[in-house]
């Protein structure tokens, strides 16, 4: 019955939804697959690939998709205008305001054309932002339940790939090597994104996706194999998350769990029937038991959690809160970011150009002082690099998207539609929580922006006509 409904649903999906869905899926899966292929070519010294550097082509791939997605958006608008079918929604307004603020910060950058200090691997070019925003736009177009389900399955494919690669890294079995962390602690995970903190964020997103599919499996499929497969995968990815020793990922998972705990209480007065809510709650609690079991095993068998707790107690407690080095140096980084914002309030210090903020500090000494290109708080980073209007615009987007998604989940009577939207909102919640301690990076951010688009509705077009 579920398969028949899905087939009918897919037939009703229009061409633009399918294009948006499959292009997005292609990018998400291509990123880890490409990395693994080229790392193996390097490992076995195939031709010129023996000099290959990890993540070498990910920046170009995302830039290419950024250009392609932008062309498709423009083509869609022109086509709709010619057919006199063009309608604008709030999602469209945010798509353009995001681009406008990005371009302004790029044009008025203190170091025009320099992103992340010129790093090829840690940068965010304008074309990367076009990819993020293009994925947001694409996600907002995809309303069909079958297509949304397929998108989530793409996340599961990526989760399998990343978790297997990361699991081998817990034994120090690497294909290539960890590019960004020469001081990487032995047997910590970094997946295909070449940084333990980056992997912590990606694993947080992927754990949320697999966990959501388990929690709502009773509404999405009748397959017990799928249900318990998602349970196993979510706990497997969760273990590799802990093995990254990225504390920001702990924050993301705390946000994810808090979101579900609150939403399950709130939904007692929603459109969902009590029997369904009871089953979902049982599955959520079962998942929590799985998490606890993984945490206990990790504490007993590995130093991943204990070492991070000891480090936190020693360096990041209230006793050190006034020290500018608290939070692994985040205190000083945030102070610099606020100083840069004060000096460049309207357009920021420059797109992905936070390093210039350190050079403008009165205490800066060339060759001696710390220079950090990422803000280690996504919200502060946007404010410092793109300006106060840009962060206000971003926060308004988050408020609009999340609040409308909550409203739609609360009132939706279709079990499948509600469940899929709930899962996607859970992924967004996990990312937004960990973003308090992390930065946007090119090979992780796409997985967030697509989900943000999915939860942003295209229901009522903007109109200036008076009613009646």
Coordinates of C-alpha atoms in Angstrom, one line a residue, residues 60-343:
X60 CA 36.0 22.6 -7.5
X61 CA 33.1 20.2 -7.4
X62 CA 31.1 22.3 -5.1
X63 CA 32.0 25.5 -7.1
X64 CA 30.8 23.7 -10.3
X65 CA 27.5 22.7 -8.7
X66 CA 27.2 26.3 -7.5
X67 CA 27.4 27.6 -11.0
X68 CA 25.1 24.9 -12.4
X69 CA 22.5 25.5 -9.7
X70 CA 22.5 29.2 -10.3
X71 CA 22.0 28.7 -14.0
X72 CA 19.1 26.4 -13.3
X73 CA 17.5 28.9 -10.9
X74 CA 17.8 31.7 -13.5
X75 CA 16.5 29.4 -16.3
X76 CA 13.5 28.4 -14.1
X77 CA 12.6 32.1 -13.4
X78 CA 12.9 33.0 -17.1
X79 CA 10.8 30.0 -18.2
X80 CA 8.1 30.7 -15.5
X81 CA 8.1 34.4 -16.5
X82 CA 7.6 33.6 -20.2
X83 CA 4.8 31.2 -19.4
X84 CA 3.3 33.8 -17.1
X85 CA 3.4 31.3 -14.2
X86 CA 6.0 33.1 -12.2
X87 CA 5.2 33.4 -8.5
X88 CA 7.5 34.6 -5.7
X89 CA 7.5 33.1 -2.2
X90 CA 9.3 34.0 1.0
X91 CA 11.9 31.3 0.1
X92 CA 12.7 33.2 -3.1
X93 CA 13.2 36.5 -1.2
X94 CA 15.7 34.9 1.2
X95 CA 17.5 33.2 -1.7
X96 CA 18.2 36.6 -3.3
X97 CA 18.9 38.4 0.0
X98 CA 21.5 35.7 0.9
X99 CA 23.2 36.2 -2.5
X100 CA 23.1 40.0 -2.2
X101 CA 24.7 40.1 1.3
X102 CA 27.3 37.6 0.1
X103 CA 28.2 39.7 -2.9
X104 CA 28.4 42.9 -0.9
X105 CA 30.8 41.4 1.6
X106 CA 32.9 40.0 -1.3
X107 CA 32.9 43.4 -3.2
X108 CA 33.8 45.5 -0.1
X109 CA 36.2 43.0 1.4
X110 CA 39.3 44.4 2.9
X111 CA 41.2 41.8 1.0
X112 CA 39.3 41.5 -2.2
X113 CA 39.5 38.0 -3.8
X114 CA 41.1 36.4 -0.7
X115 CA 39.1 33.7 1.1
X116 CA 40.3 31.9 4.2
X117 CA 43.7 33.4 3.8
X118 CA 44.1 31.9 0.3
X119 CA 43.7 28.3 1.5
X120 CA 42.4 26.0 -1.3
X121 CA 41.1 23.4 1.2
X122 CA 39.6 25.5 4.0
X123 CA 38.0 28.2 1.8
X124 CA 34.5 29.3 1.0
X125 CA 34.5 30.9 -2.5
X126 CA 31.5 32.9 -3.8
X127 CA 30.7 29.9 -6.0
X128 CA 30.5 27.7 -2.9
X129 CA 28.0 30.1 -1.4
X130 CA 26.0 29.9 -4.6
X131 CA 26.0 26.2 -4.2
X132 CA 24.7 26.4 -0.6
X133 CA 22.0 28.9 -1.6
X134 CA 21.2 26.9 -4.8
X135 CA 20.6 23.8 -2.6
X136 CA 18.4 25.8 -0.3
X137 CA 16.4 26.9 -3.4
X138 CA 16.3 23.4 -4.7
X139 CA 15.2 22.0 -1.4
X140 CA 12.3 24.5 -1.2
X141 CA 11.0 23.2 -4.5
X142 CA 10.8 19.6 -3.5
X143 CA 7.4 18.9 -2.0
X144 CA 6.8 15.3 -3.2
X145 CA 7.1 12.8 -0.3
X146 CA 8.7 10.1 -2.5
X147 CA 11.4 12.6 -3.6
X148 CA 12.0 13.8 0.0
X149 CA 12.4 10.2 1.0
X150 CA 14.9 9.6 -1.7
X151 CA 16.9 12.6 -0.5
X152 CA 17.0 11.1 3.0
X153 CA 18.2 7.8 1.5
X154 CA 21.1 9.7 -0.1
X155 CA 22.0 10.9 3.4
X156 CA 21.9 7.2 4.5
X157 CA 24.3 6.2 1.6
X158 CA 26.7 9.0 2.7
X159 CA 26.3 7.9 6.3
X160 CA 27.3 4.3 5.4
X161 CA 30.3 5.5 3.4
X162 CA 31.6 8.0 6.0
X163 CA 31.0 5.7 9.0
X164 CA 32.9 2.8 7.4
X165 CA 35.8 5.0 6.5
X166 CA 35.8 6.6 10.0
X167 CA 35.5 3.3 11.7
X168 CA 38.8 2.1 10.1
X169 CA 40.4 5.3 11.2
X170 CA 39.7 4.3 14.8
X171 CA 42.4 1.7 14.2
X172 CA 44.6 4.2 12.3
X173 CA 43.8 2.4 9.0
X174 CA 43.8 5.3 6.6
X175 CA 43.5 5.5 2.9
X176 CA 45.6 8.7 2.6
X177 CA 46.2 10.9 5.7
X178 CA 44.5 13.7 7.7
X179 CA 45.3 16.8 5.8
X180 CA 44.1 19.5 8.3
X181 CA 45.3 18.0 11.5
X182 CA 49.0 17.2 11.6
X183 CA 48.6 17.0 15.3
X184 CA 45.6 14.7 15.1
X185 CA 45.3 12.4 18.1
X186 CA 45.9 8.8 17.1
X187 CA 42.8 6.7 16.2
X188 CA 40.4 9.7 16.0
X189 CA 38.0 10.0 13.1
X190 CA 37.9 12.5 10.2
X191 CA 36.0 10.6 7.5
X192 CA 36.5 12.0 4.1
X193 CA 36.4 15.7 5.2
X194 CA 40.0 15.7 6.5
X195 CA 39.4 17.3 9.9
X196 CA 38.1 15.8 13.2
X197 CA 35.9 18.8 14.0
X198 CA 34.5 18.9 10.4
X199 CA 33.7 15.2 10.7
X200 CA 32.0 15.7 14.1
X201 CA 29.6 18.1 12.4
X202 CA 28.9 15.9 9.4
X203 CA 28.5 12.8 11.7
X204 CA 26.0 14.8 13.7
X205 CA 23.9 15.5 10.6
X206 CA 24.1 11.9 9.4
X207 CA 23.3 10.5 12.8
X208 CA 20.2 12.8 12.9
X209 CA 19.1 11.5 9.5
X210 CA 19.5 7.8 10.3
X211 CA 17.9 8.3 13.8
X212 CA 14.9 10.2 12.3
X213 CA 14.3 7.4 9.8
X214 CA 14.3 4.9 12.7
X215 CA 12.0 7.0 14.9
X216 CA 9.4 7.4 12.2
X217 CA 9.9 4.0 10.5
X218 CA 6.4 3.0 11.6
X219 CA 5.0 5.7 9.3
X220 CA 7.5 5.4 6.4
X221 CA 7.8 1.7 5.8
X222 CA 6.5 -1.6 7.1
X223 CA 10.0 -3.2 6.7
X224 CA 11.4 -4.3 10.1
X225 CA 14.8 -4.9 8.4
X226 CA 14.8 -1.2 7.3
X227 CA 13.8 0.0 10.8
X228 CA 16.4 -1.9 12.7
X229 CA 19.0 -1.2 10.0
X230 CA 18.5 2.5 10.7
X231 CA 18.8 1.8 14.4
X232 CA 22.1 0.0 13.9
X233 CA 23.4 2.7 11.5
X234 CA 22.5 5.6 13.7
X235 CA 24.4 4.1 16.6
X236 CA 27.3 3.1 14.3
X237 CA 27.6 6.7 13.0
X238 CA 27.1 8.0 16.6
X239 CA 30.1 5.9 17.7
X240 CA 32.3 7.4 15.0
X241 CA 31.0 10.9 16.0
X242 CA 32.3 10.2 19.6
X243 CA 35.6 8.9 18.1
X244 CA 36.2 12.3 16.4
X245 CA 36.5 13.8 19.9
X246 CA 34.7 16.9 18.6
X247 CA 32.9 18.4 21.5
X248 CA 30.8 20.6 19.2
X249 CA 29.2 17.3 18.0
X250 CA 28.1 16.6 21.5
X251 CA 26.4 19.9 21.5
X252 CA 24.7 19.1 18.2
X253 CA 23.4 15.8 19.5
X254 CA 22.2 17.4 22.7
X255 CA 20.2 19.9 20.5
X256 CA 18.9 17.0 18.5
X257 CA 17.7 15.1 21.5
X258 CA 16.2 18.2 23.2
X259 CA 14.3 19.0 20.0
X260 CA 12.7 15.6 19.8
X261 CA 11.9 15.5 23.6
X262 CA 10.1 18.9 23.4
X263 CA 8.4 18.2 20.1
X264 CA 7.0 14.8 21.3
X265 CA 5.5 16.6 24.3
X266 CA 4.1 19.4 22.2
X267 CA 2.6 17.1 19.6
X268 CA 0.3 15.6 22.2
X269 CA -2.0 18.4 21.1
X270 CA -1.1 18.2 17.4
X271 CA -2.9 16.5 14.5
X272 CA -1.2 13.1 15.0
X273 CA -3.2 10.3 16.6
X274 CA -2.3 9.1 20.0
X275 CA -1.4 5.6 19.0
X276 CA 1.1 6.8 16.4
X277 CA 2.6 9.3 18.8
X278 CA 3.0 6.5 21.4
X279 CA 4.9 4.3 18.9
X280 CA 7.1 7.2 17.8
X281 CA 7.9 8.0 21.5
X282 CA 8.8 4.4 22.2
X283 CA 11.1 4.3 19.2
X284 CA 12.7 7.6 20.3
X285 CA 13.3 6.2 23.8
X286 CA 14.7 3.0 22.3
X287 CA 17.1 5.1 20.3
X288 CA 18.2 7.0 23.5
X289 CA 18.9 3.6 25.1
X290 CA 21.1 2.7 22.1
X291 CA 23.0 6.0 22.5
X292 CA 23.6 5.4 26.2
X293 CA 24.9 1.9 25.4
X294 CA 27.3 3.3 22.8
X295 CA 28.5 5.9 25.3
X296 CA 29.1 3.3 28.0
X297 CA 31.0 1.0 25.7
X298 CA 33.0 4.0 24.4
X299 CA 33.9 5.1 28.0
X300 CA 35.0 1.5 28.9
X301 CA 36.9 0.6 25.8
X302 CA 38.4 3.9 24.5
X303 CA 39.7 7.3 25.8
X304 CA 37.5 9.3 23.4
X305 CA 35.0 10.7 26.0
X306 CA 37.1 10.6 29.1
X307 CA 40.0 12.5 27.6
X308 CA 37.7 15.2 26.3
X309 CA 35.9 15.6 29.6
X310 CA 39.3 15.9 31.4
X311 CA 40.4 18.5 28.9
X312 CA 37.2 20.5 29.3
X313 CA 37.5 20.4 33.1
X314 CA 41.1 21.6 32.9
X315 CA 40.7 24.3 30.2
X316 CA 37.0 25.3 29.8
X317 CA 35.3 25.5 33.1
X318 CA 34.0 28.6 34.8
X319 CA 37.4 29.0 36.4
X320 CA 38.9 29.8 33.0
X321 CA 35.9 31.7 31.6
X322 CA 37.7 35.0 31.7
X323 CA 40.7 33.6 30.0
X324 CA 40.7 34.6 26.3
X325 CA 42.0 31.1 25.6
X326 CA 38.8 29.3 26.8
X327 CA 37.0 27.0 24.4
X328 CA 40.3 25.9 22.7
X329 CA 41.0 29.6 21.8
X330 CA 37.4 30.5 20.9
X331 CA 37.3 33.3 23.5
X332 CA 40.0 35.2 21.6
X333 CA 38.6 34.4 18.2
X334 CA 35.2 35.7 19.2
X335 CA 36.7 38.8 20.7
X336 CA 38.5 39.5 17.4
X337 CA 35.2 38.9 15.5
X338 CA 33.4 41.4 17.5
X339 CA 36.2 43.9 17.1
X340 CA 36.0 43.4 13.3
X341 CA 32.2 43.8 13.4
X342 CA 32.6 47.2 15.2
X343 CA 35.0 48.4 12.5

